[in-house]
Amino acid sequence: MHIDWYAVQAKNASTVNQQLAFLEQSPYEPIDAKDLEIAKDMMEQEMEYVKRGMNYGDLPLGAYSQVWEECLGQVLFLPNQHRYTRANLATQNLIKHLKELYEQADQANLELNTFKFLQEQERVAAPKRIQGLTEDVNRQTEREKSLQQKYSILQEQINEIQEAHAQQIPTTAICGGDC
């Protein structure tokens, strides 16, 4: 494994420069001793409250701090819910949510692949169907032309028969059929 020492130093220098620039824009505000004393009293009250609530009794500050750090390491603040929860519960919920998202992604991917497959099938089949329909239309057009011609011929024959029949009727009516 190769580490570019110069790149690391340049990155660290960049980070330091950013931090210094931030401190110049937002300098530390001096904290009044009175405010520190109030904060210390609040912390002691909190410690007493937790000791009573957990029945710790009189723990030395070191032991209390160790227990506090261990507990703090096992909890997680959820900003969207504005509360603390045990980290393992949050992890389980996140894992469950992540699994659901993976399943949704898999389902969406399956649907996408199915539609792509259908699109390809349609792309291949469409010209064949168009050709088949065009052939059907052409056959139907030829058939209709043929039938129209046949109809025209038959219509002419009907007209000829009617004319011949019309010519025979007057003669028969005048002669009485003996002409």
PDB file of C-alpha atoms in Angstrom:
ATOM      1  CA  MET A   1       0.000   0.000   0.000  1.00  0.00           C
ATOM      2  CA  HIS A   2       1.389   3.389  -0.977  1.00  0.00           C
ATOM      3  CA  ILE A   3       0.541   6.577   0.855  1.00  0.00           C
ATOM      4  CA  ASP A   4       1.390   9.847  -0.792  1.00  0.00           C
ATOM      5  CA  TRP A   5       2.843  11.734   2.168  1.00  0.00           C
ATOM      6  CA  TYR A   6       2.831  15.057   0.340  1.00  0.00           C
ATOM      7  CA  ALA A   7      -0.840  14.703  -0.588  1.00  0.00           C
ATOM      8  CA  VAL A   8      -1.706  13.899   3.038  1.00  0.00           C
ATOM      9  CA  GLN A   9       0.270  16.919   4.262  1.00  0.00           C
ATOM     10  CA  ALA A  10      -1.390  19.180   1.679  1.00  0.00           C
ATOM     11  CA  LYS A  11      -4.824  17.914   2.719  1.00  0.00           C
ATOM     12  CA  ASN A  12      -4.005  18.414   6.412  1.00  0.00           C
ATOM     13  CA  ALA A  13      -2.719  21.919   5.694  1.00  0.00           C
ATOM     14  CA  SER A  14      -5.901  22.670   3.783  1.00  0.00           C
ATOM     15  CA  THR A  15      -8.001  21.419   6.714  1.00  0.00           C
ATOM     16  CA  VAL A  16      -5.972  23.476   9.191  1.00  0.00           C
ATOM     17  CA  ASN A  17      -6.361  26.562   6.991  1.00  0.00           C
ATOM     18  CA  GLN A  18     -10.120  26.012   6.844  1.00  0.00           C
ATOM     19  CA  GLN A  19     -10.281  25.671  10.617  1.00  0.00           C
ATOM     20  CA  LEU A  20      -8.233  28.824  11.145  1.00  0.00           C
ATOM     21  CA  ALA A  21     -10.430  30.745   8.713  1.00  0.00           C
ATOM     22  CA  PHE A  22     -13.514  29.547  10.582  1.00  0.00           C
ATOM     23  CA  LEU A  23     -12.041  30.627  13.928  1.00  0.00           C
ATOM     24  CA  GLU A  24     -11.245  34.057  12.501  1.00  0.00           C
ATOM     25  CA  GLN A  25     -14.851  34.458  11.387  1.00  0.00           C
ATOM     26  CA  SER A  26     -16.339  32.871  14.520  1.00  0.00           C
ATOM     27  CA  PRO A  27     -13.943  33.427  17.419  1.00  0.00           C
ATOM     28  CA  TYR A  28     -14.405  31.722  20.757  1.00  0.00           C
ATOM     29  CA  GLU A  29     -16.488  33.715  23.159  1.00  0.00           C
ATOM     30  CA  PRO A  30     -15.063  33.970  26.627  1.00  0.00           C
ATOM     31  CA  ILE A  31     -17.168  32.111  29.174  1.00  0.00           C
ATOM     32  CA  ASP A  32     -17.922  33.863  32.389  1.00  0.00           C
ATOM     33  CA  ALA A  33     -16.935  32.029  35.589  1.00  0.00           C
ATOM     34  CA  LYS A  34     -20.496  32.492  36.832  1.00  0.00           C
ATOM     35  CA  ASP A  35     -21.852  30.666  33.742  1.00  0.00           C
ATOM     36  CA  LEU A  36     -19.352  27.839  34.322  1.00  0.00           C
ATOM     37  CA  GLU A  37     -20.496  27.543  37.931  1.00  0.00           C
ATOM     38  CA  ILE A  38     -24.159  27.397  36.817  1.00  0.00           C
ATOM     39  CA  ALA A  39     -23.307  24.700  34.259  1.00  0.00           C
ATOM     40  CA  LYS A  40     -21.414  22.718  36.909  1.00  0.00           C
ATOM     41  CA  ASP A  41     -24.412  22.914  39.263  1.00  0.00           C
ATOM     42  CA  MET A  42     -26.729  21.766  36.466  1.00  0.00           C
ATOM     43  CA  MET A  43     -24.457  18.811  35.729  1.00  0.00           C
ATOM     44  CA  GLU A  44     -24.372  17.849  39.400  1.00  0.00           C
ATOM     45  CA  GLN A  45     -28.176  18.043  39.547  1.00  0.00           C
ATOM     46  CA  GLU A  46     -28.401  15.844  36.452  1.00  0.00           C
ATOM     47  CA  MET A  47     -25.954  13.365  37.980  1.00  0.00           C
ATOM     48  CA  GLU A  48     -27.985  13.225  41.195  1.00  0.00           C
ATOM     49  CA  TYR A  49     -31.196  12.733  39.231  1.00  0.00           C
ATOM     50  CA  VAL A  50     -29.681   9.857  37.256  1.00  0.00           C
ATOM     51  CA  LYS A  51     -28.157   8.306  40.399  1.00  0.00           C
ATOM     52  CA  ARG A  52     -31.527   8.335  42.132  1.00  0.00           C
ATOM     53  CA  GLY A  53     -33.371   7.109  39.054  1.00  0.00           C
ATOM     54  CA  MET A  54     -30.942   4.228  38.528  1.00  0.00           C
ATOM     55  CA  ASN A  55     -30.335   3.505  42.219  1.00  0.00           C
ATOM     56  CA  TYR A  56     -26.598   3.913  41.849  1.00  0.00           C
ATOM     57  CA  GLY A  57     -26.161   5.305  45.322  1.00  0.00           C
ATOM     58  CA  ASP A  58     -22.872   7.058  45.915  1.00  0.00           C
ATOM     59  CA  LEU A  59     -20.654   6.207  43.019  1.00  0.00           C
ATOM     60  CA  PRO A  60     -17.297   7.842  42.703  1.00  0.00           C
ATOM     61  CA  LEU A  61     -17.112  10.332  39.856  1.00  0.00           C
ATOM     62  CA  GLY A  62     -14.779   8.079  37.837  1.00  0.00           C
ATOM     63  CA  ALA A  63     -17.141   5.096  38.030  1.00  0.00           C
ATOM     64  CA  TYR A  64     -20.133   7.302  37.256  1.00  0.00           C
ATOM     65  CA  SER A  65     -18.292   8.794  34.268  1.00  0.00           C
ATOM     66  CA  GLN A  66     -17.382   5.328  33.015  1.00  0.00           C
ATOM     67  CA  VAL A  67     -21.007   4.130  33.277  1.00  0.00           C
ATOM     68  CA  TRP A  68     -22.188   7.359  31.643  1.00  0.00           C
ATOM     69  CA  GLU A  69     -19.755   6.935  28.727  1.00  0.00           C
ATOM     70  CA  GLU A  70     -20.778   3.294  28.249  1.00  0.00           C
ATOM     71  CA  CYS A  71     -24.455   4.225  28.227  1.00  0.00           C
ATOM     72  CA  LEU A  72     -23.811   7.153  25.925  1.00  0.00           C
ATOM     73  CA  GLY A  73     -22.000   4.791  23.554  1.00  0.00           C
ATOM     74  CA  GLN A  74     -25.113   2.623  23.375  1.00  0.00           C
ATOM     75  CA  VAL A  75     -27.609   5.389  22.623  1.00  0.00           C
ATOM     76  CA  LEU A  76     -28.154   7.409  19.530  1.00  0.00           C
ATOM     77  CA  PHE A  77     -29.967  10.709  19.061  1.00  0.00           C
ATOM     78  CA  LEU A  78     -32.529  10.669  16.264  1.00  0.00           C
ATOM     79  CA  PRO A  79     -32.956  14.277  15.119  1.00  0.00           C
ATOM     80  CA  ASN A  80     -36.051  13.578  13.023  1.00  0.00           C
ATOM     81  CA  GLN A  81     -37.796  12.067  16.083  1.00  0.00           C
ATOM     82  CA  HIS A  82     -36.204  14.463  18.613  1.00  0.00           C
ATOM     83  CA  ARG A  83     -35.333  11.641  20.993  1.00  0.00           C
ATOM     84  CA  TYR A  84     -32.649   9.198  22.017  1.00  0.00           C
ATOM     85  CA  THR A  85     -32.918   5.486  21.367  1.00  0.00           C
ATOM     86  CA  ARG A  86     -30.691   2.478  21.823  1.00  0.00           C
ATOM     87  CA  ALA A  87     -28.234   2.256  18.966  1.00  0.00           C
ATOM     88  CA  ASN A  88     -28.912  -1.430  18.333  1.00  0.00           C
ATOM     89  CA  LEU A  89     -32.658  -0.744  17.937  1.00  0.00           C
ATOM     90  CA  ALA A  90     -31.946   2.092  15.543  1.00  0.00           C
ATOM     91  CA  THR A  91     -29.547  -0.162  13.656  1.00  0.00           C
ATOM     92  CA  GLN A  92     -32.146  -2.928  13.426  1.00  0.00           C
ATOM     93  CA  ASN A  93     -34.729  -0.451  12.128  1.00  0.00           C
ATOM     94  CA  LEU A  94     -32.261   0.919   9.606  1.00  0.00           C
ATOM     95  CA  ILE A  95     -31.329  -2.602   8.467  1.00  0.00           C
ATOM     96  CA  LYS A  96     -35.022  -3.451   8.066  1.00  0.00           C
ATOM     97  CA  HIS A  97     -35.630  -0.228   6.128  1.00  0.00           C
ATOM     98  CA  LEU A  98     -32.543  -0.861   3.998  1.00  0.00           C
ATOM     99  CA  LYS A  99     -33.736  -4.403   3.195  1.00  0.00           C
ATOM    100  CA  GLU A 100     -37.114  -3.005   2.156  1.00  0.00           C
ATOM    101  CA  LEU A 101     -35.393  -0.468  -0.087  1.00  0.00           C
ATOM    102  CA  TYR A 102     -33.239  -3.200  -1.655  1.00  0.00           C
ATOM    103  CA  GLU A 103     -36.348  -5.306  -2.269  1.00  0.00           C
ATOM    104  CA  GLN A 104     -38.081  -2.319  -3.875  1.00  0.00           C
ATOM    105  CA  ALA A 105     -35.017  -1.662  -6.019  1.00  0.00           C
ATOM    106  CA  ASP A 106     -34.889  -5.336  -7.054  1.00  0.00           C
ATOM    107  CA  GLN A 107     -38.599  -5.277  -7.907  1.00  0.00           C
ATOM    108  CA  ALA A 108     -38.195  -2.060  -9.907  1.00  0.00           C
ATOM    109  CA  ASN A 109     -35.177  -3.547 -11.689  1.00  0.00           C
ATOM    110  CA  LEU A 110     -37.149  -6.702 -12.515  1.00  0.00           C
ATOM    111  CA  GLU A 111     -40.026  -4.605 -13.880  1.00  0.00           C
ATOM    112  CA  LEU A 112     -37.613  -2.479 -15.897  1.00  0.00           C
ATOM    113  CA  ASN A 113     -35.942  -5.549 -17.405  1.00  0.00           C
ATOM    114  CA  THR A 114     -39.354  -7.060 -18.172  1.00  0.00           C
ATOM    115  CA  PHE A 115     -40.470  -3.899 -19.951  1.00  0.00           C
ATOM    116  CA  LYS A 116     -37.183  -3.694 -21.844  1.00  0.00           C
ATOM    117  CA  PHE A 117     -37.648  -7.311 -22.949  1.00  0.00           C
ATOM    118  CA  LEU A 118     -41.222  -6.604 -24.037  1.00  0.00           C
ATOM    119  CA  GLN A 119     -40.074  -3.467 -25.843  1.00  0.00           C
ATOM    120  CA  GLU A 120     -37.469  -5.472 -27.753  1.00  0.00           C
ATOM    121  CA  GLN A 121     -40.031  -8.153 -28.607  1.00  0.00           C
ATOM    122  CA  GLU A 122     -42.403  -5.455 -29.811  1.00  0.00           C
ATOM    123  CA  ARG A 123     -39.655  -3.783 -31.847  1.00  0.00           C
ATOM    124  CA  VAL A 124     -38.963  -7.081 -33.623  1.00  0.00           C
ATOM    125  CA  ALA A 125     -42.619  -8.100 -34.045  1.00  0.00           C
ATOM    126  CA  ALA A 126     -44.033  -4.733 -35.141  1.00  0.00           C
ATOM    127  CA  PRO A 127     -42.608  -4.761 -38.698  1.00  0.00           C
ATOM    128  CA  LYS A 128     -43.873  -8.329 -39.211  1.00  0.00           C
ATOM    129  CA  ARG A 129     -47.337  -7.368 -38.018  1.00  0.00           C
ATOM    130  CA  ILE A 130     -47.327  -4.246 -40.190  1.00  0.00           C
ATOM    131  CA  GLN A 131     -46.276  -6.320 -43.196  1.00  0.00           C
ATOM    132  CA  GLY A 132     -49.026  -8.876 -42.474  1.00  0.00           C
ATOM    133  CA  LEU A 133     -51.640  -6.152 -42.133  1.00  0.00           C
ATOM    134  CA  THR A 134     -50.427  -4.471 -45.329  1.00  0.00           C
ATOM    135  CA  GLU A 135     -50.735  -7.786 -47.174  1.00  0.00           C
ATOM    136  CA  ASP A 136     -54.244  -8.275 -45.741  1.00  0.00           C
ATOM    137  CA  VAL A 137     -55.250  -4.779 -46.889  1.00  0.00           C
ATOM    138  CA  ASN A 138     -53.801  -5.386 -50.369  1.00  0.00           C
ATOM    139  CA  ARG A 139     -55.629  -8.740 -50.672  1.00  0.00           C
ATOM    140  CA  GLN A 140     -58.849  -7.137 -49.515  1.00  0.00           C
ATOM    141  CA  THR A 141     -58.378  -4.262 -51.982  1.00  0.00           C
ATOM    142  CA  GLU A 142     -57.792  -6.706 -54.863  1.00  0.00           C
ATOM    143  CA  ARG A 143     -60.792  -8.770 -53.812  1.00  0.00           C
ATOM    144  CA  GLU A 144     -62.978  -5.674 -53.673  1.00  0.00           C
ATOM    145  CA  LYS A 145     -61.734  -4.597 -57.140  1.00  0.00           C
ATOM    146  CA  SER A 146     -62.514  -8.068 -58.489  1.00  0.00           C
ATOM    147  CA  LEU A 147     -65.948  -8.046 -56.884  1.00  0.00           C
ATOM    148  CA  GLN A 148     -66.625  -4.537 -58.212  1.00  0.00           C
ATOM    149  CA  GLN A 149     -65.697  -5.698 -61.737  1.00  0.00           C
ATOM    150  CA  LYS A 150     -67.863  -8.782 -61.358  1.00  0.00           C
ATOM    151  CA  TYR A 151     -70.697  -6.604 -60.066  1.00  0.00           C
ATOM    152  CA  SER A 152     -70.253  -4.250 -63.025  1.00  0.00           C
ATOM    153  CA  ILE A 153     -70.370  -7.182 -65.490  1.00  0.00           C
ATOM    154  CA  LEU A 154     -73.423  -8.652 -63.803  1.00  0.00           C
ATOM    155  CA  GLN A 155     -75.081  -5.244 -63.749  1.00  0.00           C
ATOM    156  CA  GLU A 156     -74.452  -4.920 -67.501  1.00  0.00           C
ATOM    157  CA  GLN A 157     -75.935  -8.394 -68.049  1.00  0.00           C
ATOM    158  CA  ILE A 158     -79.011  -7.432 -66.052  1.00  0.00           C
ATOM    159  CA  ASN A 159     -79.383  -4.269 -68.117  1.00  0.00           C
ATOM    160  CA  GLU A 160     -79.007  -6.239 -71.370  1.00  0.00           C
ATOM    161  CA  ILE A 161     -81.551  -8.837 -70.249  1.00  0.00           C
ATOM    162  CA  GLN A 162     -83.953  -6.113 -69.188  1.00  0.00           C
ATOM    163  CA  GLU A 163     -83.521  -4.335 -72.526  1.00  0.00           C
ATOM    164  CA  ALA A 164     -84.060  -7.572 -74.447  1.00  0.00           C
ATOM    165  CA  HIS A 165     -87.051  -8.413 -72.346  1.00  0.00           C
ATOM    166  CA  ALA A 166     -88.427  -4.890 -72.789  1.00  0.00           C
ATOM    167  CA  GLN A 167     -88.113  -5.227 -76.563  1.00  0.00           C
ATOM    168  CA  GLN A 168     -89.974  -8.554 -76.548  1.00  0.00           C
ATOM    169  CA  ILE A 169     -92.891  -7.358 -74.466  1.00  0.00           C
ATOM    170  CA  PRO A 170     -94.274  -4.709 -76.849  1.00  0.00           C
ATOM    171  CA  THR A 171     -94.116  -7.092 -79.797  1.00  0.00           C
ATOM    172  CA  THR A 172     -95.913  -9.788 -77.925  1.00  0.00           C
ATOM    173  CA  ALA A 173     -98.568  -7.400 -76.760  1.00  0.00           C
ATOM    174  CA  ILE A 174     -99.252  -6.110 -80.309  1.00  0.00           C
ATOM    175  CA  CYS A 175     -99.103  -9.421 -82.159  1.00  0.00           C
ATOM    176  CA  GLY A 176    -100.616 -11.462 -79.475  1.00  0.00           C
ATOM    177  CA  GLY A 177     -97.531 -13.595 -79.393  1.00  0.00           C
ATOM    178  CA  ASP A 178     -97.832 -14.834 -83.030  1.00  0.00           C
ATOM    179  CA  CYS A 179     -95.374 -12.468 -84.633  1.00  0.00           C
TER     180      CYS A 179
END
